[in-house]
Amino acid sequence: MTPAARVQAAIELLDAIIAATRDKGASADRIAAAFFAARRYAGSKDRRAVRDLTWRAIRAFGERPDNGRSAMIALADQDSELTALFDGLAYGPAPIAADEPRASGGVLPEWVKPLFSTLVTEGEYPALLERALLDIRVNRLIADRGAVAEKLPEAAALPESLDGLRLSTGYAIESSELYTSGAIEVQDLGSQLIAEACKAQPGMTVLDLCAGAGGKTLALASHMAGQGRLVAADTNRDRLQQLLPRAARAKAGFIETLLLNPNKEMGALGDLFGACDVVLIDAPCSGSGTWRRNPETRWRLDQRDLQRLVSEQGRLLDLASGLVKPGGHLVYAVCSLFACEGRDQIDAFLLRHPDFEADNPELAAGRADGAGILLTPAHDGSDGFYLARLHKL
């Protein structure tokens, strides 16, 4: 592909991503995979260049552009080399007309700015869209961090985590023997710290209530040394089934999976009522803490969706409260930096449930935010998370 053809391809890929965010369609990563699968003629360098240009545009605009061309022209206005590729030749984009529409606005939607925790100041905004480095977690069921670090001299230990290492972006870790053997998992520092906040121990009964594909479940299994009862529950069958091969690779065969019926979860959770030492809720949320990984999700979110998510988070907290035994702990986490999903959510829960009190662990990262802890990309080098550990009296 010529450089100009790469620009045109990026415009077309952007068009597909913009449409999907508007229509609640597939993720940008899935769209890109399908886009390149249909264009076998594009080599690896072409694919990388098109993807980089596309994501550059996605990160640049907090409000969804009308189309890919308006976004790319806005980038070209600040980049003379990019402007020169709008030449109309061969497979390149048509020349830019002076009166053509341009995408505009800052990197964040204006309506979300008042929603951030007071700890997230304007100076932290740029870090919300910076590319994340590659964090991995050592699986204690198979290896220890020292031994893995010897095999990965490129990796730096994460002092904030007991099991974390960090590599540069783009490192092909999933093709390594360490990964295929189950000795390591790809997991952001923030997610590792949430699992550590649970303080799961061998012999406990632990429930991961919104387990998804099980990333945090696997971390809990590692902490439990394969002993006790660990249940991964979710309402999404497809995501939950992804845990089974991951658990086998991680030598965590003791994990139970439990498919839940939305809004009727207690029908399947009855035997865990009042029996759990730890219940983890990694609740559905806005994802505002993961925009550096999934920047197009800024274009998906609207106020109605956010209100629905906040309501669901409160419902899950109330549900989980009955599953925790006296003396046990409820750990709430969202990959969000919005106060309504974090601090305000937990403040409201504690008012509704006087039999719980905040009992946050001492982490080597994060800042106190109400009754919980806030992790941010700028302050902690992790994805953005709010977490709270609550003790049942």
Tab-separated table of C-alpha atoms in Angstrom:
chain	number	residue	atom	x	y	z
A	1	MET	CA	0.000	0.000	0.000
A	2	THR	CA	1.184	3.520	-0.724
A	3	PRO	CA	1.232	6.039	2.148
A	4	ALA	CA	-1.804	7.753	0.602
A	5	ALA	CA	-3.659	4.442	0.350
A	6	ARG	CA	-2.984	3.860	4.028
A	7	VAL	CA	-4.652	7.191	4.836
A	8	GLN	CA	-7.712	6.249	2.771
A	9	ALA	CA	-7.853	2.870	4.519
A	10	ALA	CA	-7.702	4.615	7.906
A	11	ILE	CA	-10.603	6.839	6.853
A	12	GLU	CA	-12.664	3.795	5.873
A	13	LEU	CA	-11.811	1.986	9.121
A	14	LEU	CA	-12.770	5.094	11.086
A	15	ASP	CA	-16.094	5.219	9.266
A	16	ALA	CA	-16.839	1.662	10.382
A	17	ILE	CA	-15.821	2.372	14.003
A	18	ILE	CA	-17.847	5.601	14.125
A	19	ALA	CA	-20.922	3.749	12.876
A	20	ALA	CA	-20.461	0.991	15.462
A	21	THR	CA	-20.147	3.436	18.353
A	22	ARG	CA	-23.285	5.208	17.191
A	23	ASP	CA	-25.271	1.979	16.774
A	24	LYS	CA	-23.883	0.110	19.829
A	25	GLY	CA	-22.107	-2.327	17.548
A	26	ALA	CA	-18.847	-4.261	17.825
A	27	SER	CA	-15.728	-2.949	19.537
A	28	ALA	CA	-13.086	-1.056	17.582
A	29	ASP	CA	-10.639	-3.943	17.963
A	30	ARG	CA	-13.113	-6.416	16.463
A	31	ILE	CA	-13.954	-4.068	13.624
A	32	ALA	CA	-10.272	-3.592	12.848
A	33	ALA	CA	-9.686	-7.354	12.848
A	34	ALA	CA	-12.543	-7.885	10.380
A	35	PHE	CA	-11.397	-4.919	8.282
A	36	PHE	CA	-7.915	-6.330	7.794
A	37	ALA	CA	-9.181	-9.889	7.323
A	38	ALA	CA	-11.083	-8.625	4.289
A	39	ARG	CA	-7.918	-6.959	2.926
A	40	ARG	CA	-5.369	-9.742	2.769
A	41	TYR	CA	-3.236	-7.668	0.423
A	42	ALA	CA	-2.303	-5.364	3.323
A	43	GLY	CA	1.032	-6.420	4.806
A	44	SER	CA	1.945	-6.238	8.469
A	45	LYS	CA	3.546	-2.794	8.062
A	46	ASP	CA	0.468	-1.549	6.231
A	47	ARG	CA	-1.851	-2.850	8.936
A	48	ARG	CA	0.249	-1.292	11.672
A	49	ALA	CA	0.369	2.069	9.905
A	50	VAL	CA	-3.378	2.114	9.233
A	51	ARG	CA	-4.197	1.096	12.778
A	52	ASP	CA	-1.829	3.680	14.284
A	53	LEU	CA	-3.334	6.445	12.162
A	54	THR	CA	-6.880	5.355	12.991
A	55	TRP	CA	-6.261	5.246	16.737
A	56	ARG	CA	-4.436	8.569	16.556
A	57	ALA	CA	-7.681	10.075	15.271
A	58	ILE	CA	-9.793	8.262	17.866
A	59	ARG	CA	-7.626	9.590	20.694
A	60	ALA	CA	-7.706	13.138	19.328
A	61	PHE	CA	-11.449	13.751	19.547
A	62	GLY	CA	-13.601	13.310	22.611
A	63	GLU	CA	-16.818	13.835	20.683
A	64	ARG	CA	-17.672	11.360	17.933
A	65	PRO	CA	-16.790	12.826	14.493
A	66	ASP	CA	-19.396	12.791	11.741
A	67	ASN	CA	-17.164	10.588	9.615
A	68	GLY	CA	-13.616	9.373	9.195
A	69	ARG	CA	-12.640	11.944	6.584
A	70	SER	CA	-13.556	14.899	8.819
A	71	ALA	CA	-11.389	13.442	11.589
A	72	MET	CA	-8.434	12.779	9.289
A	73	ILE	CA	-8.649	16.257	7.737
A	74	ALA	CA	-8.583	17.790	11.218
A	75	LEU	CA	-5.391	15.856	11.927
A	76	ALA	CA	-3.967	16.918	8.573
A	77	ASP	CA	-4.551	20.590	9.431
A	78	GLN	CA	-1.808	20.160	12.043
A	79	ASP	CA	0.421	17.835	10.002
A	80	SER	CA	1.769	18.977	6.624
A	81	GLU	CA	3.081	15.494	5.744
A	82	LEU	CA	-0.390	14.049	6.234
A	83	THR	CA	-1.948	16.883	4.214
A	84	ALA	CA	0.297	16.049	1.257
A	85	LEU	CA	-1.153	12.522	1.129
A	86	PHE	CA	-4.608	13.872	0.242
A	87	ASP	CA	-3.577	13.896	-3.407
A	88	GLY	CA	-6.444	12.058	-5.090
A	89	LEU	CA	-4.030	9.737	-6.887
A	90	ALA	CA	-4.400	5.961	-7.167
A	91	TYR	CA	-6.016	4.722	-3.946
A	92	GLY	CA	-5.408	7.840	-1.872
A	93	PRO	CA	-8.000	10.281	-0.492
A	94	ALA	CA	-9.296	13.172	-2.558
A	95	PRO	CA	-7.655	16.603	-2.087
A	96	ILE	CA	-8.905	18.644	0.855
A	97	ALA	CA	-11.286	21.478	0.047
A	98	ALA	CA	-10.978	24.603	2.161
A	99	ASP	CA	-14.625	24.479	3.223
A	100	GLU	CA	-14.744	20.780	4.091
A	101	PRO	CA	-16.064	19.911	7.573
A	102	ARG	CA	-13.476	19.191	10.237
A	103	ALA	CA	-13.895	17.209	13.431
A	104	SER	CA	-13.487	19.510	16.412
A	105	GLY	CA	-13.393	19.584	20.195
A	106	GLY	CA	-10.945	18.417	22.821
A	107	VAL	CA	-9.875	14.931	23.768
A	108	LEU	CA	-12.719	14.540	26.309
A	109	PRO	CA	-16.455	15.002	25.898
A	110	GLU	CA	-17.357	18.222	27.696
A	111	TRP	CA	-20.319	16.678	29.489
A	112	VAL	CA	-18.158	14.135	31.365
A	113	LYS	CA	-15.693	16.572	32.905
A	114	PRO	CA	-17.889	17.522	35.892
A	115	LEU	CA	-18.408	13.822	36.617
A	116	PHE	CA	-14.784	13.060	37.483
A	117	SER	CA	-13.680	12.554	41.058
A	118	THR	CA	-12.249	15.763	42.489
A	119	LEU	CA	-8.876	13.992	42.517
A	120	VAL	CA	-8.861	13.898	38.708
A	121	THR	CA	-7.774	17.428	37.886
A	122	GLU	CA	-7.376	18.889	34.414
A	123	GLY	CA	-3.665	18.173	34.584
A	124	GLU	CA	-4.470	14.448	34.639
A	125	TYR	CA	-6.598	14.530	31.487
A	126	PRO	CA	-3.786	13.839	28.960
A	127	ALA	CA	-2.811	10.611	30.733
A	128	LEU	CA	-6.339	9.262	30.269
A	129	LEU	CA	-5.625	8.844	26.536
A	130	GLU	CA	-1.943	7.898	26.546
A	131	ARG	CA	-1.043	4.413	25.355
A	132	ALA	CA	-0.722	1.963	28.216
A	133	LEU	CA	2.341	-0.177	28.820
A	134	LEU	CA	2.062	-3.966	29.085
A	135	ASP	CA	1.599	-5.292	32.619
A	136	ILE	CA	1.738	-8.982	33.476
A	137	ARG	CA	0.937	-10.921	36.643
A	138	VAL	CA	2.950	-13.942	37.743
A	139	ASN	CA	0.769	-16.939	38.591
A	140	ARG	CA	1.851	-18.226	42.003
A	141	LEU	CA	0.346	-21.636	41.256
A	142	ILE	CA	3.136	-22.208	38.737
A	143	ALA	CA	5.968	-19.715	39.259
A	144	ASP	CA	7.246	-16.810	41.332
A	145	ARG	CA	8.144	-13.306	40.256
A	146	GLY	CA	11.883	-13.724	40.740
A	147	ALA	CA	12.101	-16.747	38.474
A	148	VAL	CA	9.943	-15.109	35.795
A	149	ALA	CA	11.977	-11.897	35.968
A	150	GLU	CA	15.140	-13.898	35.242
A	151	LYS	CA	13.531	-15.226	32.065
A	152	LEU	CA	12.248	-11.760	31.127
A	153	PRO	CA	15.200	-9.395	31.631
A	154	GLU	CA	13.299	-6.742	29.620
A	155	ALA	CA	10.624	-6.595	32.324
A	156	ALA	CA	10.665	-4.250	35.306
A	157	ALA	CA	9.150	-5.283	38.623
A	158	LEU	CA	6.079	-3.324	39.681
A	159	PRO	CA	6.825	-2.353	43.307
A	160	GLU	CA	3.143	-1.595	43.962
A	161	SER	CA	2.145	-5.211	43.261
A	162	LEU	CA	3.219	-8.520	44.771
A	163	ASP	CA	3.262	-10.333	41.437
A	164	GLY	CA	3.481	-7.650	38.732
A	165	LEU	CA	6.002	-6.993	35.975
A	166	ARG	CA	5.886	-4.344	33.233
A	167	LEU	CA	7.011	-4.541	29.617
A	168	SER	CA	6.979	-2.095	26.743
A	169	THR	CA	3.895	-1.751	24.576
A	170	GLY	CA	3.852	-4.191	21.685
A	171	TYR	CA	5.898	-6.929	23.372
A	172	ALA	CA	4.681	-10.261	21.958
A	173	ILE	CA	4.193	-11.873	25.358
A	174	GLU	CA	1.326	-14.179	24.354
A	175	SER	CA	3.631	-16.155	22.077
A	176	SER	CA	6.139	-16.782	24.865
A	177	GLU	CA	6.548	-20.080	26.737
A	178	LEU	CA	5.876	-18.269	30.011
A	179	TYR	CA	2.426	-17.322	28.785
A	180	THR	CA	1.489	-20.609	27.096
A	181	SER	CA	2.573	-22.545	30.206
A	182	GLY	CA	0.274	-20.466	32.428
A	183	ALA	CA	3.104	-18.954	34.463
A	184	ILE	CA	1.943	-15.428	33.636
A	185	GLU	CA	-1.227	-13.561	32.678
A	186	VAL	CA	-1.617	-10.194	30.999
A	187	GLN	CA	-3.212	-7.958	33.635
A	188	ASP	CA	-3.054	-4.243	34.347
A	189	LEU	CA	-1.562	-3.120	37.657
A	190	GLY	CA	-4.931	-1.751	38.780
A	191	SER	CA	-6.664	-5.086	38.283
A	192	GLN	CA	-3.873	-6.831	40.181
A	193	LEU	CA	-4.338	-4.463	43.112
A	194	ILE	CA	-8.083	-5.064	43.188
A	195	ALA	CA	-7.440	-8.800	43.526
A	196	GLU	CA	-4.869	-8.119	46.247
A	197	ALA	CA	-7.395	-5.938	48.097
A	198	CYS	CA	-9.641	-8.993	48.451
A	199	LYS	CA	-7.008	-10.654	50.667
A	200	ALA	CA	-8.210	-14.071	49.583
A	201	GLN	CA	-6.544	-16.891	51.495
A	202	PRO	CA	-6.365	-20.682	51.058
A	203	GLY	CA	-9.472	-22.389	52.402
A	204	MET	CA	-11.799	-19.391	52.005
A	205	THR	CA	-15.101	-19.279	50.153
A	206	VAL	CA	-14.738	-16.534	47.533
A	207	LEU	CA	-17.232	-15.314	44.937
A	208	ASP	CA	-16.334	-13.210	41.905
A	209	LEU	CA	-19.862	-11.991	41.174
A	210	CYS	CA	-19.209	-10.267	37.810
A	211	ALA	CA	-16.366	-12.468	36.648
A	212	GLY	CA	-16.590	-11.909	32.897
A	213	ALA	CA	-13.740	-13.815	31.257
A	214	GLY	CA	-12.146	-14.328	34.657
A	215	GLY	CA	-9.002	-12.202	34.794
A	216	LYS	CA	-9.447	-11.298	38.454
A	217	THR	CA	-10.784	-14.787	39.244
A	218	LEU	CA	-7.467	-16.232	38.100
A	219	ALA	CA	-5.591	-13.797	40.334
A	220	LEU	CA	-7.755	-14.853	43.288
A	221	ALA	CA	-7.046	-18.514	42.486
A	222	SER	CA	-3.331	-17.754	42.594
A	223	HIS	CA	-3.680	-16.083	46.006
A	224	MET	CA	-5.721	-19.028	47.340
A	225	ALA	CA	-3.036	-21.536	46.327
A	226	GLY	CA	-5.714	-23.675	44.721
A	227	GLN	CA	-7.397	-24.381	48.076
A	228	GLY	CA	-10.924	-23.483	49.119
A	229	ARG	CA	-14.002	-22.656	47.091
A	230	LEU	CA	-13.746	-20.050	44.335
A	231	VAL	CA	-16.844	-19.320	42.262
A	232	ALA	CA	-16.797	-17.237	39.087
A	233	ALA	CA	-20.311	-16.029	38.260
A	234	ASP	CA	-21.656	-13.944	35.399
A	235	THR	CA	-24.777	-13.411	33.307
A	236	ASN	CA	-22.859	-13.604	30.009
A	237	ARG	CA	-22.377	-17.206	28.920
A	238	ASP	CA	-19.885	-16.429	26.146
A	239	ARG	CA	-17.564	-14.441	28.400
A	240	LEU	CA	-17.789	-16.950	31.246
A	241	GLN	CA	-16.876	-19.823	28.932
A	242	GLN	CA	-13.637	-18.047	28.084
A	243	LEU	CA	-12.512	-18.690	31.670
A	244	LEU	CA	-12.451	-22.474	31.352
A	245	PRO	CA	-9.419	-22.811	29.032
A	246	ARG	CA	-7.680	-19.979	30.863
A	247	ALA	CA	-8.172	-21.758	34.202
A	248	ALA	CA	-6.834	-25.000	32.746
A	249	ARG	CA	-3.733	-23.217	31.471
A	250	ALA	CA	-3.248	-21.554	34.872
A	251	LYS	CA	-3.566	-24.891	36.733
A	252	ALA	CA	-6.598	-23.468	38.550
A	253	GLY	CA	-9.029	-26.311	37.936
A	254	PHE	CA	-10.717	-25.809	41.309
A	255	ILE	CA	-12.565	-22.717	39.992
A	256	GLU	CA	-16.336	-23.207	39.667
A	257	THR	CA	-18.274	-21.297	37.020
A	258	LEU	CA	-21.869	-20.259	37.566
A	259	LEU	CA	-24.125	-18.769	34.900
A	260	LEU	CA	-26.627	-16.317	36.373
A	261	ASN	CA	-30.031	-15.216	35.154
A	262	PRO	CA	-30.053	-11.390	34.967
A	263	ASN	CA	-32.072	-9.834	37.805
A	264	LYS	CA	-32.770	-13.309	39.180
A	265	GLU	CA	-29.252	-14.116	40.388
A	266	MET	CA	-30.253	-15.467	43.800
A	267	GLY	CA	-31.869	-18.477	42.142
A	268	ALA	CA	-28.376	-19.789	41.384
A	269	LEU	CA	-26.549	-18.229	44.345
A	270	GLY	CA	-28.744	-19.596	47.120
A	271	ASP	CA	-26.155	-21.921	48.672
A	272	LEU	CA	-23.715	-18.995	48.950
A	273	PHE	CA	-26.110	-16.774	50.894
A	274	GLY	CA	-24.362	-15.612	54.061
A	275	ALA	CA	-21.478	-18.026	53.384
A	276	CYS	CA	-18.788	-16.026	51.562
A	277	ASP	CA	-15.572	-14.831	53.160
A	278	VAL	CA	-15.087	-12.494	50.192
A	279	VAL	CA	-17.408	-11.275	47.471
A	280	LEU	CA	-15.811	-9.282	44.659
A	281	ILE	CA	-18.005	-7.067	42.484
A	282	ASP	CA	-16.135	-5.858	39.416
A	283	ALA	CA	-19.259	-4.023	38.350
A	284	PRO	CA	-20.415	-2.988	34.872
A	285	CYS	CA	-19.418	0.655	34.455
A	286	SER	CA	-18.656	3.511	32.087
A	287	GLY	CA	-15.100	2.292	31.463
A	288	SER	CA	-13.808	5.858	31.831
A	289	GLY	CA	-10.698	4.480	33.519
A	290	THR	CA	-9.761	2.427	30.457
A	291	TRP	CA	-9.994	5.063	27.730
A	292	ARG	CA	-6.258	4.764	27.109
A	293	ARG	CA	-6.895	1.153	25.980
A	294	ASN	CA	-10.330	1.626	24.427
A	295	PRO	CA	-10.527	5.312	23.469
A	296	GLU	CA	-13.529	4.827	21.169
A	297	THR	CA	-15.718	4.030	24.185
A	298	ARG	CA	-15.845	7.798	24.830
A	299	TRP	CA	-18.011	7.933	21.713
A	300	ARG	CA	-20.362	5.213	22.966
A	301	LEU	CA	-21.236	6.602	26.372
A	302	ASP	CA	-24.243	8.822	26.953
A	303	GLN	CA	-26.019	10.102	30.046
A	304	ARG	CA	-28.836	7.585	29.819
A	305	ASP	CA	-26.378	4.678	29.691
A	306	LEU	CA	-24.536	6.088	32.689
A	307	GLN	CA	-27.719	6.378	34.746
A	308	ARG	CA	-28.564	2.762	33.940
A	309	LEU	CA	-25.089	1.627	34.982
A	310	VAL	CA	-25.214	3.504	38.284
A	311	SER	CA	-28.571	1.882	39.076
A	312	GLU	CA	-27.206	-1.573	38.257
A	313	GLN	CA	-24.134	-1.025	40.428
A	314	GLY	CA	-26.331	-0.195	43.417
A	315	ARG	CA	-28.464	-3.276	42.794
A	316	LEU	CA	-25.416	-5.539	42.645
A	317	LEU	CA	-24.041	-4.085	45.872
A	318	ASP	CA	-27.318	-4.779	47.650
A	319	LEU	CA	-27.417	-8.303	46.230
A	320	ALA	CA	-23.849	-9.036	47.297
A	321	SER	CA	-24.387	-7.741	50.832
A	322	GLY	CA	-26.486	-10.796	51.673
A	323	LEU	CA	-23.878	-13.203	50.327
A	324	VAL	CA	-21.138	-12.049	52.712
A	325	LYS	CA	-20.975	-13.816	56.052
A	326	PRO	CA	-20.482	-11.821	59.272
A	327	GLY	CA	-16.822	-10.941	59.516
A	328	GLY	CA	-16.384	-11.306	55.769
A	329	HIS	CA	-15.632	-8.658	53.170
A	330	LEU	CA	-17.303	-7.142	50.149
A	331	VAL	CA	-14.887	-5.639	47.593
A	332	TYR	CA	-16.398	-3.250	45.061
A	333	ALA	CA	-14.502	-2.114	41.979
A	334	VAL	CA	-15.253	-0.163	38.813
A	335	CYS	CA	-12.886	0.816	36.007
A	336	SER	CA	-14.254	4.337	36.258
A	337	LEU	CA	-13.081	7.738	37.447
A	338	PHE	CA	-16.590	9.162	37.820
A	339	ALA	CA	-17.652	9.991	41.377
A	340	CYS	CA	-21.188	8.709	40.749
A	341	GLU	CA	-19.807	5.207	40.093
A	342	GLY	CA	-17.223	5.244	42.858
A	343	ARG	CA	-17.241	7.414	45.960
A	344	ASP	CA	-20.931	8.328	45.756
A	345	GLN	CA	-21.962	4.727	45.127
A	346	ILE	CA	-20.163	3.454	48.220
A	347	ASP	CA	-21.322	6.345	50.419
A	348	ALA	CA	-24.908	5.504	49.483
A	349	PHE	CA	-24.366	1.788	50.132
A	350	LEU	CA	-22.990	2.414	53.616
A	351	LEU	CA	-26.031	4.529	54.448
A	352	ARG	CA	-28.329	1.702	53.312
A	353	HIS	CA	-26.305	-0.998	55.087
A	354	PRO	CA	-25.144	0.043	58.570
A	355	ASP	CA	-23.895	-3.532	59.104
A	356	PHE	CA	-20.941	-2.731	56.813
A	357	GLU	CA	-17.946	-0.467	57.389
A	358	ALA	CA	-15.011	0.607	55.247
A	359	ASP	CA	-11.914	-1.526	55.781
A	360	ASN	CA	-9.567	-0.581	52.973
A	361	PRO	CA	-6.191	-2.306	52.666
A	362	GLU	CA	-2.932	-0.386	52.661
A	363	LEU	CA	-1.957	-0.350	49.001
A	364	ALA	CA	1.287	1.022	47.616
A	365	ALA	CA	-0.718	3.006	45.063
A	366	GLY	CA	-3.877	5.065	44.896
A	367	ARG	CA	-5.411	7.887	46.914
A	368	ALA	CA	-8.217	7.897	49.441
A	369	ASP	CA	-11.482	9.013	47.860
A	370	GLY	CA	-14.393	8.930	50.278
A	371	ALA	CA	-14.671	5.439	51.746
A	372	GLY	CA	-12.569	3.906	48.977
A	373	ILE	CA	-9.393	4.255	46.937
A	374	LEU	CA	-8.924	5.842	43.509
A	375	LEU	CA	-6.252	4.709	41.041
A	376	THR	CA	-5.548	6.921	38.034
A	377	PRO	CA	-3.232	6.653	35.008
A	378	ALA	CA	-1.459	9.922	35.825
A	379	HIS	CA	-0.919	9.263	39.533
A	380	ASP	CA	-0.417	5.495	39.579
A	381	GLY	CA	0.521	4.393	36.064
A	382	SER	CA	-2.439	2.019	36.004
A	383	ASP	CA	-5.841	2.046	34.421
A	384	GLY	CA	-8.329	4.161	36.325
A	385	PHE	CA	-10.173	2.261	39.055
A	386	TYR	CA	-12.219	2.982	42.125
A	387	LEU	CA	-12.201	0.237	44.752
A	388	ALA	CA	-13.577	-0.134	48.245
A	389	ARG	CA	-13.191	-2.994	50.731
A	390	LEU	CA	-16.113	-3.244	53.136
A	391	HIS	CA	-16.243	-5.344	56.304
A	392	LYS	CA	-19.506	-6.966	57.393
A	393	LEU	CA	-19.987	-6.557	61.128
